[in-house]
C-alpha positions as semicolon CSV with decimal commas, in nm:
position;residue;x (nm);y (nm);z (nm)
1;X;1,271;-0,264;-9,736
2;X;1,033;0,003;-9,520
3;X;1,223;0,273;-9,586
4;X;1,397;0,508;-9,845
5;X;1,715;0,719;-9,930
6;X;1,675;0,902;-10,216
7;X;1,862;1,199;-10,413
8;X;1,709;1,513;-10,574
9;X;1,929;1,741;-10,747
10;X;2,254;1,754;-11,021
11;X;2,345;1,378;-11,127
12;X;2,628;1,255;-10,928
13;X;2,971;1,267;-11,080
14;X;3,188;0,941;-11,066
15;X;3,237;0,745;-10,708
16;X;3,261;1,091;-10,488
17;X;2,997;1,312;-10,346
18;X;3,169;1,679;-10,352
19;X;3,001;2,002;-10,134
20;X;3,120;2,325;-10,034
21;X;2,897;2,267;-9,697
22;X;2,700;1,985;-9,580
23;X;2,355;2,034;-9,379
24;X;2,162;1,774;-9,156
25;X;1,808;1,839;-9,130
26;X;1,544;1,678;-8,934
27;X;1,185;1,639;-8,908
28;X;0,950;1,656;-8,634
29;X;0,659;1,469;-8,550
30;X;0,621;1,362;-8,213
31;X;0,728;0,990;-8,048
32;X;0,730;0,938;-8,493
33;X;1,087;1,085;-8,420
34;X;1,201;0,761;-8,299
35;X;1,242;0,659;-8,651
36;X;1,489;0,989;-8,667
37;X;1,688;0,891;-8,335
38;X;1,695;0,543;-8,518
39;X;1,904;0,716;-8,828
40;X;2,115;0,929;-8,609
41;X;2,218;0,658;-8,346
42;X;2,341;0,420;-8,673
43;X;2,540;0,776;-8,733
44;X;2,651;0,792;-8,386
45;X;2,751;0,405;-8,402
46;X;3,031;0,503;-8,659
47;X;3,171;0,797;-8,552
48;X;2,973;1,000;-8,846
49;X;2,991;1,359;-8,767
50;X;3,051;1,533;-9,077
51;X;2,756;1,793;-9,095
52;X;2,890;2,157;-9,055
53;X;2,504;2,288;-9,076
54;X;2,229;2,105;-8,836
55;X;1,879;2,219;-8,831
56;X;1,583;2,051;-8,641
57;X;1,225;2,117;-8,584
58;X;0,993;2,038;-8,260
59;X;1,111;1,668;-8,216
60;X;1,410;1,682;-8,517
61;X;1,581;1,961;-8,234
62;X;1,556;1,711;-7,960
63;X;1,706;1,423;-8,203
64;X;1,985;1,651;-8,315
65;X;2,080;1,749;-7,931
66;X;2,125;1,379;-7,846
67;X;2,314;1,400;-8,201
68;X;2,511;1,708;-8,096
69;X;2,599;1,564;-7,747
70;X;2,701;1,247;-7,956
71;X;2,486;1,024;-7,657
72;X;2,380;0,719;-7,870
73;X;2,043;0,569;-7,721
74;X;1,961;0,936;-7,593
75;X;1,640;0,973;-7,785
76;X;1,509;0,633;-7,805
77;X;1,559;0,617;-7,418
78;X;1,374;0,954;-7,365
79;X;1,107;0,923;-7,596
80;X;1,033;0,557;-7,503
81;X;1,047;0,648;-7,102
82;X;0,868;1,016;-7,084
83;X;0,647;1,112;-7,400
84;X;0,477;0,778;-7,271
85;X;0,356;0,947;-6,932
86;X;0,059;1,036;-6,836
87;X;0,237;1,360;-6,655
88;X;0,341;1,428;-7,027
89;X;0,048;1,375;-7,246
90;X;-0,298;1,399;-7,073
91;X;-0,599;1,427;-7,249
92;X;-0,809;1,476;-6,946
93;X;-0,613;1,752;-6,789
94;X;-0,648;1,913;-7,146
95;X;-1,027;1,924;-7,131
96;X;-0,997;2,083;-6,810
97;X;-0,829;2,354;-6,908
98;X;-0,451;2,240;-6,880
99;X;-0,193;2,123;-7,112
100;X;-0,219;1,847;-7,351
101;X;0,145;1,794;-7,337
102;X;0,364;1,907;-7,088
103;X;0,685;2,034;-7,177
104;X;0,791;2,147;-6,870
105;X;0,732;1,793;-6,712
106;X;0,910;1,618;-7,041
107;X;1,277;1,844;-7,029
108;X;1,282;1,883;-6,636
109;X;1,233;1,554;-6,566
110;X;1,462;1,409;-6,831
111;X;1,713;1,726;-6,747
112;X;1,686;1,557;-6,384
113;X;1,696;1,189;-6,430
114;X;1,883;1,142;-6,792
115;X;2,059;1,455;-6,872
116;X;2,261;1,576;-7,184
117;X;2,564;1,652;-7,148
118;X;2,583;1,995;-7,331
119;X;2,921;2,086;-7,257
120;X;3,048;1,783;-7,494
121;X;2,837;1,935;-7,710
122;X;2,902;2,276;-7,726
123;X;3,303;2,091;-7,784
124;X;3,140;1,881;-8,075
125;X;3,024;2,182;-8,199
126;X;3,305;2,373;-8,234
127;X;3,325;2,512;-8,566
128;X;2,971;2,385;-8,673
129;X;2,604;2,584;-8,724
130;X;2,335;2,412;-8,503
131;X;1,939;2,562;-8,463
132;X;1,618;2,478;-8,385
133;X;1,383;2,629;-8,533
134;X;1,027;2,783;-8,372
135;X;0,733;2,989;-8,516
136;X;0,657;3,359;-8,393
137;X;0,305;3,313;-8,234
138;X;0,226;3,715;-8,332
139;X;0,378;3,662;-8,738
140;X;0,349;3,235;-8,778
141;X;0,699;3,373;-8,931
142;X;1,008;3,107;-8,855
143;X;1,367;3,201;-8,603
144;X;1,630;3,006;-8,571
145;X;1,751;2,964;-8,265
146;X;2,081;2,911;-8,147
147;X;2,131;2,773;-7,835
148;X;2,427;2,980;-7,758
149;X;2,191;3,258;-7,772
150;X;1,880;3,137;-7,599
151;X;1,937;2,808;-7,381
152;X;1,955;2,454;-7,496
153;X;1,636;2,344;-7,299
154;X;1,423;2,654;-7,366
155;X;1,530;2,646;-7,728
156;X;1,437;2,255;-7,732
157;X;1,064;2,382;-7,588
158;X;1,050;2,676;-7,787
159;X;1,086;2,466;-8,091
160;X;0,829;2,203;-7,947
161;X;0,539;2,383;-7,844
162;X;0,246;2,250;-8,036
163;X;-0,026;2,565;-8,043
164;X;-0,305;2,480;-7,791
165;X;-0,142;2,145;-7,683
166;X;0,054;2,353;-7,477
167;X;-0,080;2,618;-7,387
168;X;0,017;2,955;-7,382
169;X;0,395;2,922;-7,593
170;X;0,729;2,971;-7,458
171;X;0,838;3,309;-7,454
172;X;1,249;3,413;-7,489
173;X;1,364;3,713;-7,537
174;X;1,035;3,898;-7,566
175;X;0,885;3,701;-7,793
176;X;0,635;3,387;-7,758
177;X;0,744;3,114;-7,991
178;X;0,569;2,786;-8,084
179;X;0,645;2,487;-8,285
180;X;0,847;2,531;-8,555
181;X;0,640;2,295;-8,755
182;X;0,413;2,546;-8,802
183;X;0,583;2,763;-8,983
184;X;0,890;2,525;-9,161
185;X;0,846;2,136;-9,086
186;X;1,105;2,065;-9,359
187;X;1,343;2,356;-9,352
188;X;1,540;2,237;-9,606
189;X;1,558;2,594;-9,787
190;X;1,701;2,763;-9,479
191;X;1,961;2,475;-9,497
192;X;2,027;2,626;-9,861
193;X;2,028;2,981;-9,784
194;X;2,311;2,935;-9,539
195;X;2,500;2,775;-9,796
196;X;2,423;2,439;-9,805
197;X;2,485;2,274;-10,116
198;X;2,407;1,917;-10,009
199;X;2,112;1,857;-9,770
200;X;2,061;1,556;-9,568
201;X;1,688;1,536;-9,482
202;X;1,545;1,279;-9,245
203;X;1,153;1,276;-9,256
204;X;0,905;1,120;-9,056
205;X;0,621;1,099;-9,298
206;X;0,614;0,858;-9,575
207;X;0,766;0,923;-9,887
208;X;0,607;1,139;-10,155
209;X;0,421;1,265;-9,873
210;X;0,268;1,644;-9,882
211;X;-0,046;1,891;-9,777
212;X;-0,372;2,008;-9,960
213;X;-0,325;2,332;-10,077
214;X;-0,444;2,620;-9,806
215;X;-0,779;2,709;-9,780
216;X;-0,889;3,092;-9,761
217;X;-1,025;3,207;-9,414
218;X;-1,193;3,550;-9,521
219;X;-1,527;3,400;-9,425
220;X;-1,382;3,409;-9,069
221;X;-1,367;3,673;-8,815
222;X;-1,120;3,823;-8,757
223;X;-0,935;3,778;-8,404
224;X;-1,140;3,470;-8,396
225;X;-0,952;3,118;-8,253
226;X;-1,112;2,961;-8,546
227;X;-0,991;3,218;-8,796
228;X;-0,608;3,167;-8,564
229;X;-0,642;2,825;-8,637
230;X;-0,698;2,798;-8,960
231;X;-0,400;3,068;-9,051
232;X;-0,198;2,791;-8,842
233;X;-0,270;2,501;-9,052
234;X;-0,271;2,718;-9,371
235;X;0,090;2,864;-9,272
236;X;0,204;2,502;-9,204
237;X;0,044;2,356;-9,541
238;X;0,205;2,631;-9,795
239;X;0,540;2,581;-9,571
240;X;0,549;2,201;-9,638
241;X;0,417;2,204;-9,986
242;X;0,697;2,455;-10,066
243;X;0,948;2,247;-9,882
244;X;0,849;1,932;-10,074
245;X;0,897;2,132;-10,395
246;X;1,233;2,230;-10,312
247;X;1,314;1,851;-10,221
248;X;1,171;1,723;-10,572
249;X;1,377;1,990;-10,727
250;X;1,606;2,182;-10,592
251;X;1,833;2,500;-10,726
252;X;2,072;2,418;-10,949
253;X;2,405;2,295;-10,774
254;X;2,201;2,176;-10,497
255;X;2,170;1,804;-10,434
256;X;1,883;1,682;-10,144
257;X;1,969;1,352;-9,989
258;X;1,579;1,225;-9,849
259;X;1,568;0,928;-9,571
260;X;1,257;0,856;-9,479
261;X;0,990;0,543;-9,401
262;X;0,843;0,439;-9,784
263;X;0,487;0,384;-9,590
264;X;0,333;0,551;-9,289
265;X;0,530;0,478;-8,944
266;X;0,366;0,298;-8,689
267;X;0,388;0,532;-8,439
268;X;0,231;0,845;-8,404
269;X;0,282;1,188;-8,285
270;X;0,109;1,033;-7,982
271;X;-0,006;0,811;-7,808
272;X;0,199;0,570;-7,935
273;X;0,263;0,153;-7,833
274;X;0,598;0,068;-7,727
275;X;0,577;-0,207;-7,976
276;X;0,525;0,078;-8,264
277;X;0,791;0,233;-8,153
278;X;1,034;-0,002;-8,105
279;X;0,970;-0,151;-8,464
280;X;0,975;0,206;-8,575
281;X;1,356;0,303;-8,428
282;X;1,461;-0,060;-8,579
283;X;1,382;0,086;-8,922
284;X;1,519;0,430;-8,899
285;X;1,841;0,205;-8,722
286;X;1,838;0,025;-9,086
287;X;1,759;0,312;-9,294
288;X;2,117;0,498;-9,125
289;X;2,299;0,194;-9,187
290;X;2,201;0,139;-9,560
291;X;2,317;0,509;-9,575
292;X;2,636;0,432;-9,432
293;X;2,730;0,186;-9,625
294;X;2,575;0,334;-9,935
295;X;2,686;0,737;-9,951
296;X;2,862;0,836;-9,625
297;X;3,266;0,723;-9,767
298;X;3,157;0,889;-10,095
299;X;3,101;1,242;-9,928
300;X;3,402;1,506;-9,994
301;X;3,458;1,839;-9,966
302;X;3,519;2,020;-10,271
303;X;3,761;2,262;-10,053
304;X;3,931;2,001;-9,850
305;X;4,240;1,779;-9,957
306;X;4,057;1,492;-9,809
307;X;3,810;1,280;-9,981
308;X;3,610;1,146;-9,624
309;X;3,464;1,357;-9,401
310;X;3,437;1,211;-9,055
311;X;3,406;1,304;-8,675
């Protein structure tokens, strides 16, 4: 087995899994996400819609639109077809100046050729929390955006813009946003403090995995890009460790459901084979079943006369 589901949090008691609200969080992590749209297409293969709280990050928001707009094969077909361009990722046009990846390419071209169709999922959604979340470029502090608020696609690309990859951020509302894996890659506690009292995580990187601790950057000028860059990757490190912390053990009455690859994926953020990411969606694919079969006719709401929750 390649991959794990594991639970953090109060023991379970007897055959049932009871909340008060259930939260669906993914991961970013580039074309790794295909392991994500692996785990939410064996979801989408059974009708499993339960979540009332969804929260993505950078390539998590893109897997939990395809989720939202319930279009199994969505996200394997679009990361497979366009992160794979050379309009989208260019190394040479970055040393000249340009963008490393291109957003605007990626979501106009899918929005062209392979669309979502958002108004099933504003239906789906009816009654149910959805965000992406993106870091403040001026505070590296995290919003969650809604997409009734801001746009699906500019949310998607607010949420995905790497610093320096592409250049520049994605400004809405007044304020330029970047990837919201720089300020909360795992934002598992914002599941929590909207009431989440069991968490469904999907991860990208390998079990057990975490950051160094921060490093201090008074040596560095300030208003320097070196200085900016290293209070990026600090901001991101203390963010993760304190997610992982909060996975391991969580508040009391809390329970953290963790599916994730047991070793490192194949794929990468980029750059990726098609081969790695083919073998990659096959295991997320396996990972959703095994949760399936294992934990998703055990879920009920503590409120609810039912015992299954279900689309």
């Amino acid at each position: 087995m390649t991959y794990r589901i594991h639970l953090t949090g109060a023991a379970e008691q007897g055959v049932w899994m009871g909340f008060r609200r259930l939260a669906l969080v993914c991961e970013g992590g580039g074309q790794r996400g295909i392991f994500t749209a692996g785990v939410l297409d064996a979801f989408l293969a059974e009708g499993f819609f339960p979540f009332q709280l969804m929260i993505g990050t950078s390539a998590g928001a893109q897997n939990l639109s395809a989720y939202a707009c319930g279009q199994l094969g969505y996200a394997r077909h679009v990361i497979r077809r366009y992160s794979t361009r050379k309009e989208f990722y260019n190394p040479l046009r970055f040393m000249r100046g340009g963008h490393l990846i291109d957003l605007d390419w990626f979501l106009d071209t899918a929005a062209r050729e392979y669309p979502l169709d958002l108004e099933r999922a504003m239906l789906r959604l009816a009654g149910r929390e959805l965000y992406m979340c993106a870091s403040r470029s001026d505070t590296l502090v995290t919003d969650f955006l809604r997409v009734d608020r801001h746009g699906w696609l500019p949310s998607i690309k607010a949420s995905s813009a790497v610093p320096m990859f592409y250049r520049g951020g994605v400004t809405l509302g007044g304020v330029c946003y970047w990837d919201g894996g720089v300020s909360d890659a795992l934002p598992v506690k914002a599941a929590h403090e909207r009431g989440a009292d069991l968490i469904v995580v999907v991860r990208t990187l390998p079990v057990g995995h975490t950051e160094s601790a921060p490093r201090p950057v008074v040596h560095l000028p300030q208003g320097g890009r070196l200085r900016a860059a290293a209070e990026v990757v600090n901001r991101h490190k203390a963010a993760y460790r304190e997610a992982q912390a909060f996975i391991e053990s969580p508040p009391a009455g809390v329970r953290v459901m963790e599916l994730a690859p047991l070793q490192a994926l194949r794929s990468h953020a980029l750059g990726s084979s098609l081969a790695a990411m083919e073998q990659d969606y096959a295991t997320g694919r396996a990972c959703g079943r095994q949760f399936m079969a294992r934990y998703a006719w055990r879920l009920c709401q503590k409120e609810a006369d039912t015992r299954i929750v279900s689309a």
